Amino acid sequence: MGSLEDIARELYAVPPGEFTAARTARVAEVKPDDPALARSISTLKRASVPAWVVGQLVRHREDDIERALALAVEMRDAQNELDAPAMSELTTARRRLTAALAREGAAIAHQKGVAVSSAALDEVAQTLQAAMTDEAAAAALLSGRLVRALRTVGFDAVDLEGAVAGGDAHLVERPKESRDDLAERRARRTAEKALRDSEQAFTQTAREVTRLDAQLRSTRERLDSLGETRDGLERELARVLKQLEEAQSDEHRLEDERRTAARAAEAAEATKHAAQKALDARTEVSQVK
């Protein structure tokens, strides 16, 4: 038949829309042999969708939940040691892990035909975060009997009143990890971070190499084009220099020819002057006669 806690855990594995029918069937099954237990079962409340999703994670992603709660232990340890760098790294890891678990919970819910709104997903993440900051909340989460979401408020303990169905007397807290386990987990996380950082650095440098390769190809193409332009200009310069040399030669030749022509013109002018003078003399003689 099982205890109230065991029966509650079974019932809260059922999708919320099927809970009431499953609870009624269980009450009818138990009532003939244990009326008191049947009455207790009948008082179990249907879980909210976020609480049910968290329960699905506990049932189907146990290793990931354990990893999240182990991360919480590391965070408390780092906080006690006032290890600010570790706290910063672990806080980022917690945010990343809770978001991934919330998405995984939504995927499980979808497979079971349960729609999960973005607001419900936020409450799933808040519940996971509450369990990672409060050991009693972690025990409540691991019970698999949450009926409502949990949340942290400042540094206060998480409010668990009415959060767990079937009573909380038998909630079992997780065993404390040894210092060696914590050290090993921290060393592993440090190694994982170093790997992520190196992968990120590789991706960035590879992207930079690709960018520079493209720029180098473009520059080489521009150099080839400019080289062709230079060759063309050099050929044009040679042609112009040849034309200049020819023009200078023509200039010298024409200057020589001009000087010769000028001397001939001077001689012709002198001859003309003499002829005019002779003509004028004859004219005067003729007039005297």
mmCIF file of C-alpha atoms in Angstrom:
data_model
loop_
_atom_site.group_PDB
_atom_site.id
_atom_site.type_symbol
_atom_site.label_atom_id
_atom_site.label_comp_id
_atom_site.label_asym_id
_atom_site.label_seq_id
_atom_site.Cartn_x
_atom_site.Cartn_y
_atom_site.Cartn_z
ATOM 1 C CA MET A 1 0.000 0.000 0.000
ATOM 2 C CA GLY A 2 2.827 2.382 0.895
ATOM 3 C CA SER A 3 3.108 5.423 3.129
ATOM 4 C CA LEU A 4 1.499 8.796 2.492
ATOM 5 C CA GLU A 5 4.872 10.154 1.362
ATOM 6 C CA ASP A 6 5.366 7.305 -1.111
ATOM 7 C CA ILE A 7 1.848 7.648 -2.524
ATOM 8 C CA ALA A 8 2.208 11.432 -2.757
ATOM 9 C CA ARG A 9 5.469 11.027 -4.649
ATOM 10 C CA GLU A 10 3.732 8.688 -7.097
ATOM 11 C CA LEU A 11 0.803 11.044 -7.590
ATOM 12 C CA TYR A 12 3.016 14.083 -8.184
ATOM 13 C CA ALA A 13 4.720 12.235 -11.029
ATOM 14 C CA VAL A 14 1.393 12.451 -12.901
ATOM 15 C CA PRO A 15 0.813 15.511 -15.141
ATOM 16 C CA PRO A 16 -1.172 18.207 -13.279
ATOM 17 C CA GLY A 17 -4.172 17.808 -15.564
ATOM 18 C CA GLU A 18 -4.449 14.126 -14.611
ATOM 19 C CA PHE A 19 -3.719 14.564 -10.916
ATOM 20 C CA THR A 20 -7.264 14.833 -9.591
ATOM 21 C CA ALA A 21 -8.416 11.649 -11.342
ATOM 22 C CA ALA A 22 -5.317 9.764 -10.181
ATOM 23 C CA ARG A 23 -5.799 10.959 -6.594
ATOM 24 C CA THR A 24 -9.475 9.931 -6.605
ATOM 25 C CA ALA A 25 -8.545 6.484 -7.883
ATOM 26 C CA ARG A 26 -5.883 6.110 -5.213
ATOM 27 C CA VAL A 27 -8.302 7.163 -2.452
ATOM 28 C CA ALA A 28 -10.798 4.549 -3.623
ATOM 29 C CA GLU A 29 -8.073 1.913 -3.680
ATOM 30 C CA VAL A 30 -6.784 2.647 -0.180
ATOM 31 C CA LYS A 31 -10.004 3.517 1.640
ATOM 32 C CA PRO A 32 -11.225 -0.037 2.383
ATOM 33 C CA ASP A 33 -8.001 -0.968 4.175
ATOM 34 C CA ASP A 34 -6.931 2.395 5.629
ATOM 35 C CA PRO A 35 -9.632 5.103 5.791
ATOM 36 C CA ALA A 36 -7.297 7.534 7.601
ATOM 37 C CA LEU A 37 -4.665 7.230 4.895
ATOM 38 C CA ALA A 38 -7.373 7.673 2.264
ATOM 39 C CA ARG A 39 -8.488 10.900 3.932
ATOM 40 C CA SER A 40 -4.909 12.146 4.000
ATOM 41 C CA ILE A 41 -4.512 11.324 0.297
ATOM 42 C CA SER A 42 -7.723 13.193 -0.511
ATOM 43 C CA THR A 43 -6.265 16.372 1.012
ATOM 44 C CA LEU A 44 -3.244 16.389 -1.308
ATOM 45 C CA LYS A 45 -3.278 19.489 -3.479
ATOM 46 C CA ARG A 46 -2.529 19.509 -7.160
ATOM 47 C CA ALA A 47 0.992 20.796 -7.869
ATOM 48 C CA SER A 48 1.519 23.983 -9.831
ATOM 49 C CA VAL A 49 3.111 23.538 -13.228
ATOM 50 C CA PRO A 50 6.523 24.916 -12.083
ATOM 51 C CA ALA A 51 6.541 22.597 -9.044
ATOM 52 C CA TRP A 52 5.576 19.640 -11.247
ATOM 53 C CA VAL A 53 8.347 20.472 -13.737
ATOM 54 C CA VAL A 54 10.900 20.564 -10.909
ATOM 55 C CA GLY A 55 9.604 17.167 -9.762
ATOM 56 C CA GLN A 56 10.129 15.817 -13.276
ATOM 57 C CA LEU A 57 13.714 17.011 -13.187
ATOM 58 C CA VAL A 58 14.244 15.268 -9.858
ATOM 59 C CA ARG A 59 12.840 12.042 -11.332
ATOM 60 C CA HIS A 60 14.406 12.116 -14.786
ATOM 61 C CA ARG A 61 17.520 14.308 -14.481
ATOM 62 C CA GLU A 62 18.796 13.198 -11.107
ATOM 63 C CA ASP A 63 22.472 13.575 -12.046
ATOM 64 C CA ASP A 64 21.960 17.160 -13.214
ATOM 65 C CA ILE A 65 20.047 18.007 -10.031
ATOM 66 C CA GLU A 66 22.827 16.487 -7.935
ATOM 67 C CA ARG A 67 25.354 18.528 -9.874
ATOM 68 C CA ALA A 68 23.357 21.693 -9.198
ATOM 69 C CA LEU A 69 23.138 20.979 -5.472
ATOM 70 C CA ALA A 70 26.828 20.100 -5.346
ATOM 71 C CA LEU A 71 27.521 23.458 -6.947
ATOM 72 C CA ALA A 72 25.543 25.046 -4.121
ATOM 73 C CA VAL A 73 27.830 23.361 -1.598
ATOM 74 C CA GLU A 74 30.840 24.791 -3.428
ATOM 75 C CA MET A 75 29.263 28.230 -3.340
ATOM 76 C CA ARG A 76 28.686 28.059 0.408
ATOM 77 C CA ASP A 77 32.237 26.859 0.895
ATOM 78 C CA ALA A 78 33.630 29.693 -1.239
ATOM 79 C CA GLN A 79 31.451 32.194 0.639
ATOM 80 C CA ASN A 80 32.713 30.932 3.993
ATOM 81 C CA GLU A 81 36.282 31.300 2.745
ATOM 82 C CA LEU A 82 35.556 34.781 1.317
ATOM 83 C CA ASP A 83 36.855 33.561 -2.047
ATOM 84 C CA ALA A 84 35.511 36.334 -4.293
ATOM 85 C CA PRO A 85 36.889 34.983 -7.617
ATOM 86 C CA ALA A 86 35.417 31.552 -6.910
ATOM 87 C CA MET A 87 32.082 33.098 -5.936
ATOM 88 C CA SER A 88 31.943 35.067 -9.162
ATOM 89 C CA GLU A 89 32.740 31.989 -11.234
ATOM 90 C CA LEU A 90 30.281 29.788 -9.343
ATOM 91 C CA THR A 91 27.504 32.379 -9.545
ATOM 92 C CA THR A 92 27.890 32.434 -13.316
ATOM 93 C CA ALA A 93 27.915 28.643 -13.394
ATOM 94 C CA ARG A 94 24.761 28.538 -11.244
ATOM 95 C CA ARG A 95 22.937 30.950 -13.528
ATOM 96 C CA ARG A 96 23.937 28.940 -16.573
ATOM 97 C CA LEU A 97 23.009 25.613 -14.982
ATOM 98 C CA THR A 98 19.603 26.706 -13.660
ATOM 99 C CA ALA A 99 18.688 28.124 -17.073
ATOM 100 C CA ALA A 100 19.736 24.873 -18.772
ATOM 101 C CA LEU A 101 17.756 22.766 -16.272
ATOM 102 C CA ALA A 102 14.678 24.953 -16.714
ATOM 103 C CA ARG A 103 14.859 24.450 -20.481
ATOM 104 C CA GLU A 104 15.310 20.708 -19.987
ATOM 105 C CA GLY A 105 12.291 20.636 -17.682
ATOM 106 C CA ALA A 106 10.220 22.386 -20.339
ATOM 107 C CA ALA A 107 11.322 19.768 -22.884
ATOM 108 C CA ILE A 108 10.252 16.934 -20.558
ATOM 109 C CA ALA A 109 6.922 18.645 -19.959
ATOM 110 C CA HIS A 110 6.382 19.025 -23.711
ATOM 111 C CA GLN A 111 6.985 15.304 -24.190
ATOM 112 C CA LYS A 112 4.289 14.629 -21.606
ATOM 113 C CA GLY A 113 1.863 17.072 -23.200
ATOM 114 C CA VAL A 114 2.157 19.801 -20.564
ATOM 115 C CA ALA A 115 2.567 23.387 -21.759
ATOM 116 C CA VAL A 116 5.010 25.526 -19.795
ATOM 117 C CA SER A 117 4.812 29.311 -20.093
ATOM 118 C CA SER A 118 7.845 31.583 -19.873
ATOM 119 C CA ALA A 119 6.581 32.790 -16.480
ATOM 120 C CA ALA A 120 6.412 29.177 -15.272
ATOM 121 C CA LEU A 121 9.952 28.589 -16.529
ATOM 122 C CA ASP A 122 11.120 31.579 -14.522
ATOM 123 C CA GLU A 123 9.549 29.996 -11.415
ATOM 124 C CA VAL A 124 11.311 26.710 -12.190
ATOM 125 C CA ALA A 125 14.627 28.563 -12.297
ATOM 126 C CA GLN A 126 13.769 30.415 -9.065
ATOM 127 C CA THR A 127 12.938 27.122 -7.344
ATOM 128 C CA LEU A 128 16.219 25.572 -8.436
ATOM 129 C CA GLN A 129 18.094 28.634 -7.252
ATOM 130 C CA ALA A 130 16.295 28.503 -3.891
ATOM 131 C CA ALA A 131 17.325 24.870 -3.487
ATOM 132 C CA MET A 132 20.903 25.841 -4.273
ATOM 133 C CA THR A 133 20.990 28.510 -1.575
ATOM 134 C CA ASP A 134 19.081 26.736 1.229
ATOM 135 C CA GLU A 135 19.708 23.165 2.405
ATOM 136 C CA ALA A 136 16.136 22.686 3.672
ATOM 137 C CA ALA A 137 14.809 23.871 0.304
ATOM 138 C CA ALA A 138 17.148 21.389 -1.398
ATOM 139 C CA ALA A 139 15.716 18.577 0.739
ATOM 140 C CA ALA A 140 12.184 19.712 -0.121
ATOM 141 C CA LEU A 141 13.027 19.684 -3.813
ATOM 142 C CA LEU A 142 14.529 16.186 -3.609
ATOM 143 C CA SER A 143 11.372 14.870 -1.942
ATOM 144 C CA GLY A 144 9.611 14.973 -5.311
ATOM 145 C CA ARG A 145 6.477 16.274 -3.526
ATOM 146 C CA LEU A 146 6.628 20.029 -4.165
ATOM 147 C CA VAL A 147 3.244 21.608 -4.800
ATOM 148 C CA ARG A 148 4.387 25.188 -5.328
ATOM 149 C CA ALA A 149 7.457 27.019 -6.509
ATOM 150 C CA LEU A 150 10.128 28.195 -4.070
ATOM 151 C CA ARG A 151 12.015 31.456 -4.040
ATOM 152 C CA THR A 152 14.727 33.184 -2.079
ATOM 153 C CA VAL A 153 14.113 36.552 -0.433
ATOM 154 C CA GLY A 154 17.318 38.303 0.550
ATOM 155 C CA PHE A 155 19.284 36.281 3.070
ATOM 156 C CA ASP A 156 16.204 34.807 4.782
ATOM 157 C CA ALA A 157 15.551 31.077 4.878
ATOM 158 C CA VAL A 158 13.334 29.862 2.054
ATOM 159 C CA ASP A 159 9.670 29.745 3.059
ATOM 160 C CA LEU A 160 8.616 26.075 2.877
ATOM 161 C CA GLU A 161 5.216 26.365 4.527
ATOM 162 C CA GLY A 162 2.719 24.415 2.451
ATOM 163 C CA ALA A 163 5.362 23.735 -0.206
ATOM 164 C CA VAL A 164 5.658 19.969 0.319
ATOM 165 C CA ALA A 165 2.700 17.598 0.216
ATOM 166 C CA GLY A 166 2.352 14.613 2.498
ATOM 167 C CA GLY A 167 4.201 16.213 5.407
ATOM 168 C CA ASP A 168 7.833 17.139 5.800
ATOM 169 C CA ALA A 169 8.803 15.019 8.798
ATOM 170 C CA HIS A 170 10.701 12.544 6.676
ATOM 171 C CA LEU A 171 12.572 14.963 4.423
ATOM 172 C CA VAL A 172 16.123 13.682 4.159
ATOM 173 C CA GLU A 173 18.854 16.233 3.679
ATOM 174 C CA ARG A 174 21.784 15.466 1.448
ATOM 175 C CA PRO A 175 24.911 14.142 3.172
ATOM 176 C CA LYS A 176 27.697 16.616 3.715
ATOM 177 C CA GLU A 177 30.558 16.393 1.254
ATOM 178 C CA SER A 178 34.077 15.912 2.580
ATOM 179 C CA ARG A 179 36.717 18.586 2.162
ATOM 180 C CA ASP A 180 38.501 16.283 -0.307
ATOM 181 C CA ASP A 181 35.329 15.956 -2.389
ATOM 182 C CA LEU A 182 34.891 19.712 -2.399
ATOM 183 C CA ALA A 183 38.516 20.240 -3.364
ATOM 184 C CA GLU A 184 38.222 17.697 -6.161
ATOM 185 C CA ARG A 185 35.005 19.252 -7.426
ATOM 186 C CA ARG A 186 36.517 22.731 -7.323
ATOM 187 C CA ALA A 187 39.643 21.529 -9.134
ATOM 188 C CA ARG A 188 37.472 19.922 -11.791
ATOM 189 C CA ARG A 189 35.422 23.081 -12.182
ATOM 190 C CA THR A 190 38.595 25.131 -12.471
ATOM 191 C CA ALA A 191 39.849 22.752 -15.163
ATOM 192 C CA GLU A 192 36.508 22.954 -16.975
ATOM 193 C CA LYS A 193 36.637 26.746 -16.846
ATOM 194 C CA ALA A 194 40.206 26.699 -18.163
ATOM 195 C CA LEU A 195 39.023 24.479 -21.022
ATOM 196 C CA ARG A 196 36.098 26.796 -21.792
ATOM 197 C CA ASP A 197 38.388 29.823 -21.668
ATOM 198 C CA SER A 198 40.923 28.156 -23.964
ATOM 199 C CA GLU A 199 38.177 27.090 -26.375
ATOM 200 C CA GLN A 200 36.834 30.635 -26.384
ATOM 201 C CA ALA A 201 40.336 32.029 -26.934
ATOM 202 C CA PHE A 202 40.883 29.541 -29.770
ATOM 203 C CA THR A 203 37.578 30.510 -31.371
ATOM 204 C CA GLN A 204 38.418 34.207 -31.111
ATOM 205 C CA THR A 205 41.942 33.785 -32.481
ATOM 206 C CA ALA A 206 40.726 31.508 -35.280
ATOM 207 C CA ARG A 207 38.129 34.134 -36.176
ATOM 208 C CA GLU A 208 40.876 36.786 -36.128
ATOM 209 C CA VAL A 209 43.099 34.650 -38.373
ATOM 210 C CA THR A 210 40.196 34.241 -40.817
ATOM 211 C CA ARG A 211 39.608 38.003 -40.788
ATOM 212 C CA LEU A 212 43.290 38.747 -41.354
ATOM 213 C CA ASP A 213 43.479 36.144 -44.145
ATOM 214 C CA ALA A 214 40.640 37.925 -45.916
ATOM 215 C CA GLN A 215 42.373 41.292 -45.460
ATOM 216 C CA LEU A 216 45.653 39.808 -46.679
ATOM 217 C CA ARG A 217 43.989 38.428 -49.814
ATOM 218 C CA SER A 218 42.372 41.800 -50.452
ATOM 219 C CA THR A 219 45.677 43.613 -49.946
ATOM 220 C CA ARG A 220 47.507 41.241 -52.279
ATOM 221 C CA GLU A 221 44.832 41.729 -54.929
ATOM 222 C CA ARG A 222 45.206 45.493 -54.518
ATOM 223 C CA LEU A 223 48.990 45.163 -54.802
ATOM 224 C CA ASP A 224 48.615 43.185 -58.028
ATOM 225 C CA SER A 225 46.256 45.825 -59.394
ATOM 226 C CA LEU A 226 48.570 48.662 -58.382
ATOM 227 C CA GLY A 227 51.515 46.787 -59.883
ATOM 228 C CA GLU A 228 49.695 46.560 -63.186
ATOM 229 C CA THR A 229 48.869 50.264 -62.961
ATOM 230 C CA ARG A 230 52.517 51.048 -62.199
ATOM 231 C CA ASP A 231 53.689 49.021 -65.197
ATOM 232 C CA GLY A 232 51.216 50.860 -67.406
ATOM 233 C CA LEU A 233 52.363 54.211 -66.045
ATOM 234 C CA GLU A 234 56.005 53.278 -66.564
ATOM 235 C CA ARG A 235 55.271 52.384 -70.181
ATOM 236 C CA GLU A 236 53.390 55.674 -70.609
ATOM 237 C CA LEU A 237 56.269 57.566 -68.980
ATOM 238 C CA ALA A 238 58.755 55.964 -71.354
ATOM 239 C CA ARG A 239 56.568 56.970 -74.301
ATOM 240 C CA VAL A 240 56.264 60.542 -73.013
ATOM 241 C CA LEU A 241 60.015 60.772 -72.343
ATOM 242 C CA LYS A 242 60.699 59.660 -75.899
ATOM 243 C CA GLN A 243 58.261 62.243 -77.223
ATOM 244 C CA LEU A 244 59.921 64.863 -75.015
ATOM 245 C CA GLU A 245 63.343 63.955 -76.368
ATOM 246 C CA GLU A 246 62.020 64.174 -79.914
ATOM 247 C CA ALA A 247 60.404 67.546 -79.193
ATOM 248 C CA GLN A 248 63.648 68.870 -77.706
ATOM 249 C CA SER A 249 65.544 67.699 -80.770
ATOM 250 C CA ASP A 250 62.976 69.410 -82.999
ATOM 251 C CA GLU A 251 63.358 72.551 -80.905
ATOM 252 C CA HIS A 252 67.124 72.627 -81.398
ATOM 253 C CA ARG A 253 66.769 71.988 -85.109
ATOM 254 C CA LEU A 254 64.159 74.696 -85.541
ATOM 255 C CA GLU A 255 66.254 77.158 -83.544
ATOM 256 C CA ASP A 256 69.194 76.528 -85.895
ATOM 257 C CA GLU A 257 66.960 76.925 -88.930
ATOM 258 C CA ARG A 258 65.501 80.138 -87.480
ATOM 259 C CA ARG A 259 68.943 81.627 -86.915
ATOM 260 C CA THR A 260 69.929 80.809 -90.506
ATOM 261 C CA ALA A 261 66.666 82.288 -91.804
ATOM 262 C CA ALA A 262 67.153 85.382 -89.661
ATOM 263 C CA ARG A 263 70.639 85.968 -91.047
ATOM 264 C CA ALA A 264 69.281 85.503 -94.577
ATOM 265 C CA ALA A 265 66.516 87.984 -93.816
ATOM 266 C CA GLU A 266 69.055 90.526 -92.536
ATOM 267 C CA ALA A 267 71.161 90.103 -95.684
ATOM 268 C CA ALA A 268 68.080 90.410 -97.892
ATOM 269 C CA GLU A 269 67.073 93.556 -96.045
ATOM 270 C CA ALA A 270 70.526 95.062 -96.564
ATOM 271 C CA THR A 271 70.385 94.195 -100.252
ATOM 272 C CA LYS A 272 66.915 95.709 -100.493
ATOM 273 C CA HIS A 273 68.150 98.856 -98.778
ATOM 274 C CA ALA A 274 71.088 99.170 -101.178
ATOM 275 C CA ALA A 275 68.843 98.603 -104.204
ATOM 276 C CA GLN A 276 66.417 101.220 -102.954
ATOM 277 C CA LYS A 277 69.241 103.655 -102.453
ATOM 278 C CA ALA A 278 70.536 103.040 -105.988
ATOM 279 C CA LEU A 279 67.048 103.482 -107.395
ATOM 280 C CA ASP A 280 66.597 106.730 -105.542
ATOM 281 C CA ALA A 281 69.926 108.039 -106.950
ATOM 282 C CA ARG A 282 68.925 107.300 -110.543
ATOM 283 C CA THR A 283 65.636 109.022 -110.029
ATOM 284 C CA GLU A 284 67.361 112.201 -108.886
ATOM 285 C CA VAL A 285 69.734 112.163 -111.931
ATOM 286 C CA SER A 286 66.841 111.788 -114.310
ATOM 287 C CA GLN A 287 65.035 114.710 -112.802
ATOM 288 C CA VAL A 288 68.112 116.981 -113.195
ATOM 289 C CA LYS A 289 68.352 116.260 -116.906
#
